[in-house]
Each structure stands twice: as structure tokens, then as C-alpha cells.
mmCIF file of C-alpha atoms in Angstrom:
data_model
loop_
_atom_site.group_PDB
_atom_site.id
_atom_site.type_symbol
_atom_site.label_atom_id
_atom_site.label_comp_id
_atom_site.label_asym_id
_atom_site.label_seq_id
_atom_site.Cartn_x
_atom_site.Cartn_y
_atom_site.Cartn_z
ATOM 1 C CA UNK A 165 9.041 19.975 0.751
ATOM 2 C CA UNK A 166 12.272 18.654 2.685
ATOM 3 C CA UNK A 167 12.866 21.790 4.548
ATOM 4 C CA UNK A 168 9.753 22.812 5.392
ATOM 5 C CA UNK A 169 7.249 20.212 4.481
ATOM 6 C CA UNK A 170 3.922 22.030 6.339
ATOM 7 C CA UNK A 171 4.483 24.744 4.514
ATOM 8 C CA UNK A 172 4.801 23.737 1.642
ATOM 9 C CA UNK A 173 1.400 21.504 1.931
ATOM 10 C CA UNK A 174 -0.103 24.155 2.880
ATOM 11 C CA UNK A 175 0.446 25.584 -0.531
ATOM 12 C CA UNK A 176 -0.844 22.198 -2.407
ATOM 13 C CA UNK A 177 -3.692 23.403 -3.879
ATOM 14 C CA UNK A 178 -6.851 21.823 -4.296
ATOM 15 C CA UNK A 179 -7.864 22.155 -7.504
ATOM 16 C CA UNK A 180 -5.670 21.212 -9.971
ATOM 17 C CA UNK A 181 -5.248 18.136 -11.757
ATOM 18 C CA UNK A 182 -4.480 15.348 -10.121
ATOM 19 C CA UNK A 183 -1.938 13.911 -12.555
ATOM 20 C CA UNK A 184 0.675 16.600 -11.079
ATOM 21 C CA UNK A 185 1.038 15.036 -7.870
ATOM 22 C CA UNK A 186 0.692 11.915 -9.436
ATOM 23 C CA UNK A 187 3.300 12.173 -11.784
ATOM 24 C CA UNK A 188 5.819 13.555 -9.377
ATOM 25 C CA UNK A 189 5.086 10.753 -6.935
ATOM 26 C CA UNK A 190 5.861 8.301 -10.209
ATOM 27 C CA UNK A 191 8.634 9.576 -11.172
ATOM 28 C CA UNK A 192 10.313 9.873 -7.734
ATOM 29 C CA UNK A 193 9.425 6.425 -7.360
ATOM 30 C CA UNK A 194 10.799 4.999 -10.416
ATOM 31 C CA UNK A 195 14.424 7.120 -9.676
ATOM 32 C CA UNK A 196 14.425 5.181 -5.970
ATOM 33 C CA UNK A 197 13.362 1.348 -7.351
ATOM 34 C CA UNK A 198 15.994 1.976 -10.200
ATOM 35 C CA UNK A 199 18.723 2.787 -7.813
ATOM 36 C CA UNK A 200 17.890 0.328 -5.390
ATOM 37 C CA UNK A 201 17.923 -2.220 -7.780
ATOM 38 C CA UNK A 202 21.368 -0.798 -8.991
ATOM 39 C CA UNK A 203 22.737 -0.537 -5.695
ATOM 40 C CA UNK A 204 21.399 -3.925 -4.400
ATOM 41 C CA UNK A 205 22.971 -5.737 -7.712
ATOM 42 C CA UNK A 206 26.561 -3.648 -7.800
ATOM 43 C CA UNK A 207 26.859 -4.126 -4.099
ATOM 44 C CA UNK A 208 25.105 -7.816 -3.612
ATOM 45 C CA UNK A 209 28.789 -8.512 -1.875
ATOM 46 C CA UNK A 210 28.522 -6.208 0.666
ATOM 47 C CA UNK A 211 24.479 -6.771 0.786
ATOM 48 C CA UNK A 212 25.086 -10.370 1.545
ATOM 49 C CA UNK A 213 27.343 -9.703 4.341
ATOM 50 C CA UNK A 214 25.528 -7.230 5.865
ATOM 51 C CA UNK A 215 21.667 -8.230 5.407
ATOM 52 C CA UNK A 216 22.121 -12.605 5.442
ATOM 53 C CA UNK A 217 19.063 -13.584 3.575
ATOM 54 C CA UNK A 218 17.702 -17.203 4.011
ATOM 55 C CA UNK A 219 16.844 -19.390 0.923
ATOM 56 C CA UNK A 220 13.436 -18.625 1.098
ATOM 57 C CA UNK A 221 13.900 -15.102 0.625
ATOM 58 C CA UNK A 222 16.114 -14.950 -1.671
ATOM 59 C CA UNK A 223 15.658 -13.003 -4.924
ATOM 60 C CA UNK A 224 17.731 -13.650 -8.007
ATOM 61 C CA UNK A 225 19.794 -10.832 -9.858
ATOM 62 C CA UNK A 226 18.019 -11.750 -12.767
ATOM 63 C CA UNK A 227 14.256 -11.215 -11.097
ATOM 64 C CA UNK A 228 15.502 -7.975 -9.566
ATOM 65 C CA UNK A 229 16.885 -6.600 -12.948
ATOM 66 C CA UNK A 230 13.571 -8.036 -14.556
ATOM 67 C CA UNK A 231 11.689 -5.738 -11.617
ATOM 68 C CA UNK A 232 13.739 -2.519 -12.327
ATOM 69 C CA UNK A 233 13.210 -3.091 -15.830
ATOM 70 C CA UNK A 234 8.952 -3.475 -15.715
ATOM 71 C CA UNK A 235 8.827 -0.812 -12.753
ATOM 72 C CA UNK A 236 7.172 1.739 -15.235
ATOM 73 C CA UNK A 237 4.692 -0.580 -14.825
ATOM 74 C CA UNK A 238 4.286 -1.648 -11.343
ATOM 75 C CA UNK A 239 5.099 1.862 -10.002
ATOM 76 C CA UNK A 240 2.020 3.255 -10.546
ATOM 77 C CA UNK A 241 0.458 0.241 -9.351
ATOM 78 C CA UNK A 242 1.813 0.312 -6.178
ATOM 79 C CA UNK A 243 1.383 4.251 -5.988
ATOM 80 C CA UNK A 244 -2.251 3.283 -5.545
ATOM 81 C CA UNK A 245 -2.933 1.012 -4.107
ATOM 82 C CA UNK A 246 -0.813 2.606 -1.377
ATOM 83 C CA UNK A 247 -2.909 5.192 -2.028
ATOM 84 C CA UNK A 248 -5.896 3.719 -1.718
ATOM 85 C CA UNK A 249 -5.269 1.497 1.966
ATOM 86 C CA UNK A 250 -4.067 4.716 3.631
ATOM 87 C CA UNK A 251 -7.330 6.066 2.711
ATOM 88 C CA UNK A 252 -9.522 3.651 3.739
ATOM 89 C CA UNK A 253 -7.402 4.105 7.691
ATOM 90 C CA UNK A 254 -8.519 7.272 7.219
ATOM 91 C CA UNK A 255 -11.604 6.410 6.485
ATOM 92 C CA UNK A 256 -11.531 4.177 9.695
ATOM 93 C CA UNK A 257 -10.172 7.016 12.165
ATOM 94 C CA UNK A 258 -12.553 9.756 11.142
ATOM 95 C CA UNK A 259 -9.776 11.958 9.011
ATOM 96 C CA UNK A 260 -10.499 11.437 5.327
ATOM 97 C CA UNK A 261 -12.253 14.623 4.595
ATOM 98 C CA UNK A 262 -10.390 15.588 2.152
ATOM 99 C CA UNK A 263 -11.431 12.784 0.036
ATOM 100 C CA UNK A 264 -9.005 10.499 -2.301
ATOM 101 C CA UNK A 265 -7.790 13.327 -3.933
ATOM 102 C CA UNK A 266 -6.049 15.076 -0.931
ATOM 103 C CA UNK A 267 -4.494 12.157 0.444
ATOM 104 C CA UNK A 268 -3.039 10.872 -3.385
ATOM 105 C CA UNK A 269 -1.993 14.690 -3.260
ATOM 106 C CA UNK A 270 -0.350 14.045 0.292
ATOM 107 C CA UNK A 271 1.286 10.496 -0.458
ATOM 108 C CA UNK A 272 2.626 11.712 -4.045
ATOM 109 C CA UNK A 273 4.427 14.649 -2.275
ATOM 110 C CA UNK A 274 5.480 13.094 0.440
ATOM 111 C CA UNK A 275 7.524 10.218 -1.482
ATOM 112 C CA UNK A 276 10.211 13.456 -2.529
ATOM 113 C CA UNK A 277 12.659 11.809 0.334
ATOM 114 C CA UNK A 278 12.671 8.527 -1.509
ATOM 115 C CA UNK A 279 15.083 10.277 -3.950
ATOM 116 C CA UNK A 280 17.863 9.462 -0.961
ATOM 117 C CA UNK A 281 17.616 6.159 -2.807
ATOM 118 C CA UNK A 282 20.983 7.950 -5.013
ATOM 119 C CA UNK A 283 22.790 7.073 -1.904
ATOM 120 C CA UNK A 284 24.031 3.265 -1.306
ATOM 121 C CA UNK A 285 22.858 1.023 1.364
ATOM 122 C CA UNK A 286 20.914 3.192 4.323
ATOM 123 C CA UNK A 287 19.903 5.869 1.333
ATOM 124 C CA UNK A 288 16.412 3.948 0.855
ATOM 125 C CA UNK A 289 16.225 3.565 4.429
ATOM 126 C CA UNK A 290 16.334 6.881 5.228
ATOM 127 C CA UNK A 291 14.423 8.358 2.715
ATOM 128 C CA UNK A 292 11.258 5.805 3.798
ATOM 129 C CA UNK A 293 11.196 6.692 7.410
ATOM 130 C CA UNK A 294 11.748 10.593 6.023
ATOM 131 C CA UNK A 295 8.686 9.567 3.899
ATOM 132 C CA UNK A 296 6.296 8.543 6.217
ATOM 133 C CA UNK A 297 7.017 11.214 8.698
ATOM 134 C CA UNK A 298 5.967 13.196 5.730
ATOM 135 C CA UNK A 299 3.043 11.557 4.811
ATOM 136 C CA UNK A 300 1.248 12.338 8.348
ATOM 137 C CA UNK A 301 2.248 15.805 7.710
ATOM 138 C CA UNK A 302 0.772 16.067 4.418
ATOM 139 C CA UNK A 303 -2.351 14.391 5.449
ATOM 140 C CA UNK A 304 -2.699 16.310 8.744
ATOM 141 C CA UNK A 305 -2.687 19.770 6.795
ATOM 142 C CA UNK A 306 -4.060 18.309 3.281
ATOM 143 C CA UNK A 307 -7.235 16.649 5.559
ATOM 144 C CA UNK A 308 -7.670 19.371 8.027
ATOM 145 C CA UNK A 309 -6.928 16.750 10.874
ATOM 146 C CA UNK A 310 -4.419 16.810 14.090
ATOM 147 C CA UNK A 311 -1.304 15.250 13.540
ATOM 148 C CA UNK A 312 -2.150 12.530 15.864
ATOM 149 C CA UNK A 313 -5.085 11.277 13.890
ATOM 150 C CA UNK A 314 -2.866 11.764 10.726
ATOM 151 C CA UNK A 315 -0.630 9.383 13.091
ATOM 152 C CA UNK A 316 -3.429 6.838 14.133
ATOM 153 C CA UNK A 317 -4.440 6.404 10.296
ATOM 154 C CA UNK A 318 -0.371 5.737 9.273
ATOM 155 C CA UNK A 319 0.485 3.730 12.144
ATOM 156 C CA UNK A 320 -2.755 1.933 12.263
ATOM 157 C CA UNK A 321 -1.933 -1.278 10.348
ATOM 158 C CA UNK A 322 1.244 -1.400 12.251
ATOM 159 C CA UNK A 323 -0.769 -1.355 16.007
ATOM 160 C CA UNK A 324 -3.078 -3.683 14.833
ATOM 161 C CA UNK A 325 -0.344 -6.186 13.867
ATOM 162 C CA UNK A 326 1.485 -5.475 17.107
ATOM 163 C CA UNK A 327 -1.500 -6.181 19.027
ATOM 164 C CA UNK A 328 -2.581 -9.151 17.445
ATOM 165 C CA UNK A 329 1.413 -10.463 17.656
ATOM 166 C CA UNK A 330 0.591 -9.458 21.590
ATOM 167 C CA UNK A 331 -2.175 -11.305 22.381
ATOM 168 C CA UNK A 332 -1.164 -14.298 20.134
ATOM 169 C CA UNK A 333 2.431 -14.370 22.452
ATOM 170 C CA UNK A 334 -0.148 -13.731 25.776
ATOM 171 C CA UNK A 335 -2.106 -16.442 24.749
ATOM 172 C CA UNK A 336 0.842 -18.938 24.061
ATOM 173 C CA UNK A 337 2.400 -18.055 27.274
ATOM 174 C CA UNK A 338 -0.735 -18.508 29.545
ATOM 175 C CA UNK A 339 -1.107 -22.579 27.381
ATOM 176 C CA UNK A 340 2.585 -22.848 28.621
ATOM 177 C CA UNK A 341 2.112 -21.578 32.552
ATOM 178 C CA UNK A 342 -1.126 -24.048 32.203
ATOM 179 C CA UNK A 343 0.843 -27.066 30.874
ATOM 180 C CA UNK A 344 3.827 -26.760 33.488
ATOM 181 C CA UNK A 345 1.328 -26.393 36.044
ATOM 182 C CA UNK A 346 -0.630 -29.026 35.658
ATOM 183 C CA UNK A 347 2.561 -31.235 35.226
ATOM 184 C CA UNK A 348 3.631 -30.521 38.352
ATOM 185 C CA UNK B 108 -25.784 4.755 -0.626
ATOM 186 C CA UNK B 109 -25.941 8.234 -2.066
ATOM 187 C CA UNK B 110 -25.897 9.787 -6.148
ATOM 188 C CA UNK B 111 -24.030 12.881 -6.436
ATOM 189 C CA UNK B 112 -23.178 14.811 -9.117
ATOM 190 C CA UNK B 113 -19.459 14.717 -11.008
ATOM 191 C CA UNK B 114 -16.635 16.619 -9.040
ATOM 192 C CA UNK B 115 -13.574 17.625 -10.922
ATOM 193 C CA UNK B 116 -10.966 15.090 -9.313
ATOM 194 C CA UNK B 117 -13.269 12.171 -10.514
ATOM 195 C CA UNK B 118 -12.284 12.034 -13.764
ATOM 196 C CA UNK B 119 -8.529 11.913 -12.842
ATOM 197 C CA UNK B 120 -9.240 9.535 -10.322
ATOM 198 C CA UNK B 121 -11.066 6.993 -12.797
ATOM 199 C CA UNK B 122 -8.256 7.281 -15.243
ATOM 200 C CA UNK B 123 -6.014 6.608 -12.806
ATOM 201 C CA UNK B 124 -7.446 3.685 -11.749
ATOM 202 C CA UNK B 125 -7.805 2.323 -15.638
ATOM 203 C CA UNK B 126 -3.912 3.209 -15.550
ATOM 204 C CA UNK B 127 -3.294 0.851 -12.995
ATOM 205 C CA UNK B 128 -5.804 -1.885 -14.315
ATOM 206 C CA UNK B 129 -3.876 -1.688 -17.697
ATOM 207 C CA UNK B 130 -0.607 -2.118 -16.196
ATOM 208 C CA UNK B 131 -1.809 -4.759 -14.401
ATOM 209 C CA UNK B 132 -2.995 -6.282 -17.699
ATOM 210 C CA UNK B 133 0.446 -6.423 -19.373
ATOM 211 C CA UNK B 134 1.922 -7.158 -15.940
ATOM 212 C CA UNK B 135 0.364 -10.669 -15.991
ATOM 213 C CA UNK B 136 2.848 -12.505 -17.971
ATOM 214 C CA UNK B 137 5.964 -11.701 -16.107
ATOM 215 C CA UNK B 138 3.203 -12.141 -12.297
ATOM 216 C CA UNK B 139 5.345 -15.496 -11.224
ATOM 217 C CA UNK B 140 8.731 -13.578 -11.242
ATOM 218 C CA UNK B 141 8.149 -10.223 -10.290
ATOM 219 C CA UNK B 142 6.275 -12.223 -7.420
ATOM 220 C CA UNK B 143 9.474 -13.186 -5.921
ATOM 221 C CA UNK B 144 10.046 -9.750 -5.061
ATOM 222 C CA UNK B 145 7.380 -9.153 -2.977
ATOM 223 C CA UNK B 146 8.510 -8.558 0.387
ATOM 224 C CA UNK B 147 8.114 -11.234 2.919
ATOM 225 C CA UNK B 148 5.700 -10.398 5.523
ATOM 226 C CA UNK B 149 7.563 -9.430 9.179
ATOM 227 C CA UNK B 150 4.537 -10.381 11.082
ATOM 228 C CA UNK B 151 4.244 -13.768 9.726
ATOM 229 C CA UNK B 152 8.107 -14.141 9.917
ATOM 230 C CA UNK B 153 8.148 -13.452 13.523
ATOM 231 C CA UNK B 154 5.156 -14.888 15.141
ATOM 232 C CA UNK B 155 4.147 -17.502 12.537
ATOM 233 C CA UNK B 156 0.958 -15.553 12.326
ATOM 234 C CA UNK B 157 -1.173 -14.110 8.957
ATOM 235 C CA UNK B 158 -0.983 -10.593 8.474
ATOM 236 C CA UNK B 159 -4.571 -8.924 6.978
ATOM 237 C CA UNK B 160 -2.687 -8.945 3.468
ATOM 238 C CA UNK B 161 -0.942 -12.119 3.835
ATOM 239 C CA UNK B 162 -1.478 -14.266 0.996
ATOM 240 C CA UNK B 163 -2.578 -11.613 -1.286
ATOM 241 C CA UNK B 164 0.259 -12.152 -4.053
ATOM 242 C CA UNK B 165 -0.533 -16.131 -4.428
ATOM 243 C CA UNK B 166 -4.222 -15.030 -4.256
ATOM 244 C CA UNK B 167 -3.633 -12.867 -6.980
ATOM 245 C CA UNK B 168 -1.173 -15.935 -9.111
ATOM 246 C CA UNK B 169 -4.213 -18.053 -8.910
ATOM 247 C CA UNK B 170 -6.434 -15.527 -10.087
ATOM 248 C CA UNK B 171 -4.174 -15.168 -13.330
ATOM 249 C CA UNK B 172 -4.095 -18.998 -13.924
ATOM 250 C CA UNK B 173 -7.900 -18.836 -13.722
ATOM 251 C CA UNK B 174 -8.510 -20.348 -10.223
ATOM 252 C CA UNK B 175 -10.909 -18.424 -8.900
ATOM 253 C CA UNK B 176 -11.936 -20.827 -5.969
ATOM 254 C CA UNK B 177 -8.087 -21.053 -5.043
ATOM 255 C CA UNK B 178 -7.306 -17.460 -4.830
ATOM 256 C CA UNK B 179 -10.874 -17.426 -2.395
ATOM 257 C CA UNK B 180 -9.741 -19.706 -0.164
ATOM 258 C CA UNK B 181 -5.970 -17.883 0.088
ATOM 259 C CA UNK B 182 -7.497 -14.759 0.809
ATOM 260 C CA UNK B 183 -11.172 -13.935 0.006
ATOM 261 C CA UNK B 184 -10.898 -10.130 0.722
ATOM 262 C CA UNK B 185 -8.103 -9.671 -1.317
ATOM 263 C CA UNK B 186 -9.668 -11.733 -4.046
ATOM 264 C CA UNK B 187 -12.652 -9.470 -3.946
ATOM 265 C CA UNK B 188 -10.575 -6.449 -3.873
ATOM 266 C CA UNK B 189 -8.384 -7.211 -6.939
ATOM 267 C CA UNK B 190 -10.893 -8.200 -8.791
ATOM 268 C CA UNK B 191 -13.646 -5.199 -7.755
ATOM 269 C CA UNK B 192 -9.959 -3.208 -8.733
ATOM 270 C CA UNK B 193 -9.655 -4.626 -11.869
ATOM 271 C CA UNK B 194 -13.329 -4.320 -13.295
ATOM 272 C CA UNK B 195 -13.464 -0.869 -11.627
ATOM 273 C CA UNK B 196 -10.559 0.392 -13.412
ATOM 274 C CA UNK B 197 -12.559 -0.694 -16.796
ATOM 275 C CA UNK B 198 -15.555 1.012 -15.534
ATOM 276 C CA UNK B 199 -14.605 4.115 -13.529
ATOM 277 C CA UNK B 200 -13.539 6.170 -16.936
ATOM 278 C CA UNK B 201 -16.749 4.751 -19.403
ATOM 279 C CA UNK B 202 -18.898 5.727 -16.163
ATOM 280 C CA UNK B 203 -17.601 9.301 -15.432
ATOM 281 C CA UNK B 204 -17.352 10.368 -19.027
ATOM 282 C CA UNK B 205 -20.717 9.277 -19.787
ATOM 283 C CA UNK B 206 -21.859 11.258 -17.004
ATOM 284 C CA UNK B 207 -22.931 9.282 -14.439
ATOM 285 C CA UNK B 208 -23.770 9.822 -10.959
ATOM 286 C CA UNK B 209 -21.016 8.938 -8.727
ATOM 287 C CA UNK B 210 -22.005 6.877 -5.809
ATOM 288 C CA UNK B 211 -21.316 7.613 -2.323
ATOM 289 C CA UNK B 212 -21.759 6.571 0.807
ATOM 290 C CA UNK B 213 -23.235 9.370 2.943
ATOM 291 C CA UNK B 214 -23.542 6.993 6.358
ATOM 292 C CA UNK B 215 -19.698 7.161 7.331
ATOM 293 C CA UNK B 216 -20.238 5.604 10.457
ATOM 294 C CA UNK B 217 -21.690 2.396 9.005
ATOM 295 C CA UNK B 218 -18.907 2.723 6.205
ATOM 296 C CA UNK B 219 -16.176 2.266 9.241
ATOM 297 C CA UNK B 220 -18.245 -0.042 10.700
ATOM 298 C CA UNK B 221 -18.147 -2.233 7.688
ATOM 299 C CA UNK B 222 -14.444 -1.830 6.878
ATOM 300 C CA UNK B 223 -13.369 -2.604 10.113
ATOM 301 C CA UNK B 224 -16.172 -5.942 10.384
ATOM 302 C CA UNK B 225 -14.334 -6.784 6.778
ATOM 303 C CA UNK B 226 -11.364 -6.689 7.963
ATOM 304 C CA UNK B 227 -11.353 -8.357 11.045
ATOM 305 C CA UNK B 228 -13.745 -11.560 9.670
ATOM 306 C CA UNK B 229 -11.169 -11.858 6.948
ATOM 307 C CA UNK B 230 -7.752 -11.876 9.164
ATOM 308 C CA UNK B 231 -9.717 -14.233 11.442
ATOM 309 C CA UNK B 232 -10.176 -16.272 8.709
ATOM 310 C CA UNK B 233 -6.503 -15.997 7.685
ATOM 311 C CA UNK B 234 -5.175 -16.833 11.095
ATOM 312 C CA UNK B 235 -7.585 -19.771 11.768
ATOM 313 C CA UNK B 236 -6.713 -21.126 8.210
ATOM 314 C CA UNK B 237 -2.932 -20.499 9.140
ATOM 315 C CA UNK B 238 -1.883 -18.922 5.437
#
């Protein structure tokens, strides 16, 4: 999967039970929150220096040992819900033909990066951006789509947000051009 | 909407979903904390505007305390979303196993259509309301 992740979609099959890739996807998971948890409270020094949080983003070492200890639970909650908004971009470019199966299939496999999580500090960081180039992989071949509509559906939420930031910044600066000019 | 006949990922897929409702269920005392580690939202952070999702985690607090008409006004998609998630999870497994057919909805163009209207009527509504 990290070597040559097409090919190795290619040989997802189809058929079996779901709970394979699900269970992989969980498990993977649950090995990347605990170690970011562990990582985030053995090095909350160096974490504090590094990424300054303001007060109203700051989470307690209690609440994130509380999270690490109920992820079990919330893992598989997360899984799919994840699960379930990538498919419904899909389902908004065109590319879920698959149906949910192939794209929990996709997602579940394509999470195997998050195990960089082992390593301290850029570890998780790595392992998402590994992740989602992996997850348009996996739902190009798992979908029978291009890569750029696998690309659209991931990147989708992110564009819209951008564009919406765009024309909210567009609109404040015209209000500002319009105020100065009709002070002067 | 269309009736087809069970395929053999359904059943997985319903008792995944009851999975995730029944975590949810004994998730719901600890909701206020593990709240707090939600990540903040980037968009709002940077432009001071609502993100399609923003305000789903108080949406969902309010649901828990039993404010229904609280967790509307946060969010109203999200509301309807967590709670259609939450009853479906009951249902999906009692509903496949019993043999059921499963709906589907065979017009995919009105499907997107309605999505995307959903969507965008919602995040209006977040950014005019300023959550």
C-alpha cells in the first residue's frame, strides 16, 4: 500500500466483507490517536514552544488523556462519518459508482500512512498528507474515475471554503475602496 | 425514490452504522470534554466566517441536554443529520435483516442537485447568523 498504492487497490476486491477494511482502518487509527496523544503529552514542552496555542484553544492533559483513553469509541465514529462526507462529494462530482462500500474500502486503506504517527512531532503530519494523497488514489481506481475527479471530490470542501473566504475578503475590500472614496 | 433488492455490503454497512450509533450512545456522558478536542475550525479562525460544519459539536451538546430547538438554530443540517444518523443506525440492521427493500435514489442528478441546494441554504444560514 505505501510503495505502490495503485496496485495494490487494484487488488482490493469487491466482494468481501466489509469489516476487513474496516477493521484495518480502526485499528490504524487507534495506533496514530494513541501516539499522538502520547507524544503531544510527553513532549507538551517542546509542543508549546513550537505550536503557541491561545487560551481558547487550549486542551487540558487531562481531556487529551480522557480522549486517548475513549478513542475505541470515537474512532469508529469518526471513521464514518469521514466516510460518509467524502461520499456524498462524490456523490456531488459524478464519481461514486462504486457505492459506499468502495470508498469505506478506499478511506480504510488509505489511513495505513497514519501509522507515521510512531514518530514525534511532524510523524502525524506526514502520515495525513501521505493519507489523503492516498485516498484519491484509492477512490480513483476503487470508483473507476480519473484521478482528477477523485481530486475534485477530496479537495472539494477545501475550494469551496477558499472561495467563499475569497469572495467574503473581495467583498470587504470593495466596502473599504467605497468608504475611502466617498470620504474623500 | 427507488426499492431494490438486498446487496451483500448492506448488511455490513447497517451494522456499521448501529456500531457507530452505539458508541455514540455511551459517548454521551463524557460529550462536554471530549468536545474540547474538537479541532477549531481554520476557516472561521481566519476570516471570522462559518464553515458548512461549523457549529456542529455545540449542535450536537444541545441535542444531548435535550434542546432540540437550540441545536436547530446552531446548525439545522447538522441537527438533522445526527439525528437521521442516530435513528438510522437503530434502524439500518432491524431493516436489512428483516429483509427489506433498500431504498435508492435512481435520479442522481436531482440527488446532487439536492445536496448541493442543502448545503448551500444551510452555510448561508450559518454565515448570515454569524455562528
Amino acid at each position: 500500500m505505501l510503495r505502490g498504492p495503485r496496485l495494490a487497490f487494484e487488488r482490493v476486491p469487491l466482494t468481501t466483507s466489509l469489516f476487513r477494511p474496516f477493521a484495518f482502518g480502526f485499528i490504524v487509527h487507534l495506533i496514530a490517536v494513541w501516539c499522538d496523544t502520547f507524544w503531544q503529552v510527553a513532549l507538551r514542552g517542546v509542543w508549546s514552544e513550537y505550536v503557541p496555542t491561545t487560551s481558547e484553544y487550549h486542551v487540558s492533559t487531562i481531556a487529551k488523556i480522557i480522549g486517548g483513553m475513549t478513542a475505541p469509541l470515537w474512532v469508529p465514529i469518526v471513521l464514518l462519518i469521514s466516510v460518509a462526507l467524502q461520499h456524498l462529494f462524490l456523490v456531488i462530482v459524478g464519481g461514486a459508482r462504486g457505492g459506499f462500500g468502495a470508498t469505506l474500502r478506499a478511506m480504510s486503506y488509505a489511513y495505513a500512512p497514519q501509522i507515521l504517527a510512531l514518530v514525534p512531532l511532524c510523524g502525524a503530519v506526514v502520515g495525513l498528507v501521505w493519507s489523503v494523497v492516498l485516498v484519491v488514489i484509492g477512490l480513483s481506481v476503487l470508483h473507476r474515475i480519473s484521478l482528477g475527479r477523485a481530486l475534485l471530490s477530496v479537495l472539494l470542501p477545501l475550494l469551496l471554503c477558499c472561495a467563499c473566504a475569497a469572495i467574503a475578503m473581495a467583498l470587504f475590500g470593495t466596502a473599504i475602496l467605497a468608504a475611502l472614496s466617498s470620504h474623500h | 425514490l427507488t426499492f431494490r433488492a438486498r446487496q451483500p455490503d448492506d448488511l455490513a454497512i447497517a451494522a456499521l452504522w448501529a456500531l457507530a450509533a452505539f458508541c455514540a450512545i455511551a459517548l454521551a456522558p463524557l460529550a462536554p470534554m471530549l468536545a474540547q478536542l474538537a479541532p477549531a475550525c481554520p476557516l472561521h479562525a481566519l476570516t471570522g466566517l462559518a464553515c458548512p460544519t461549523c457549529g456542529a459539536t455545540r449542535a450536537a451538546l444541545c441535542l444531548l441536554e435535550g434542546r432540540w430547538s437550540a441545536a436547530l438554530a446552531i446548525n439545522p443540517l447538522a441537527t438533522v443529520a445526527l439525528v437521521a444518523g442516530m435513528v438510522g443506525g437503530l434502524v439500518a440492521p432491524v431493516w436489512v435483516i428483516a429483509g427489506a427493500p433498500i431504498p435508492e435514489v435512481a435520479h442522481r442528478r436531482a440527488l446532487r442537485l439536492l445536496i448541493v441546494a442543502l448545503l448551500a441554504s444551510n452555510w448561508i444560514y450559518l454565515v448570515a447568523r454569524g455562528v
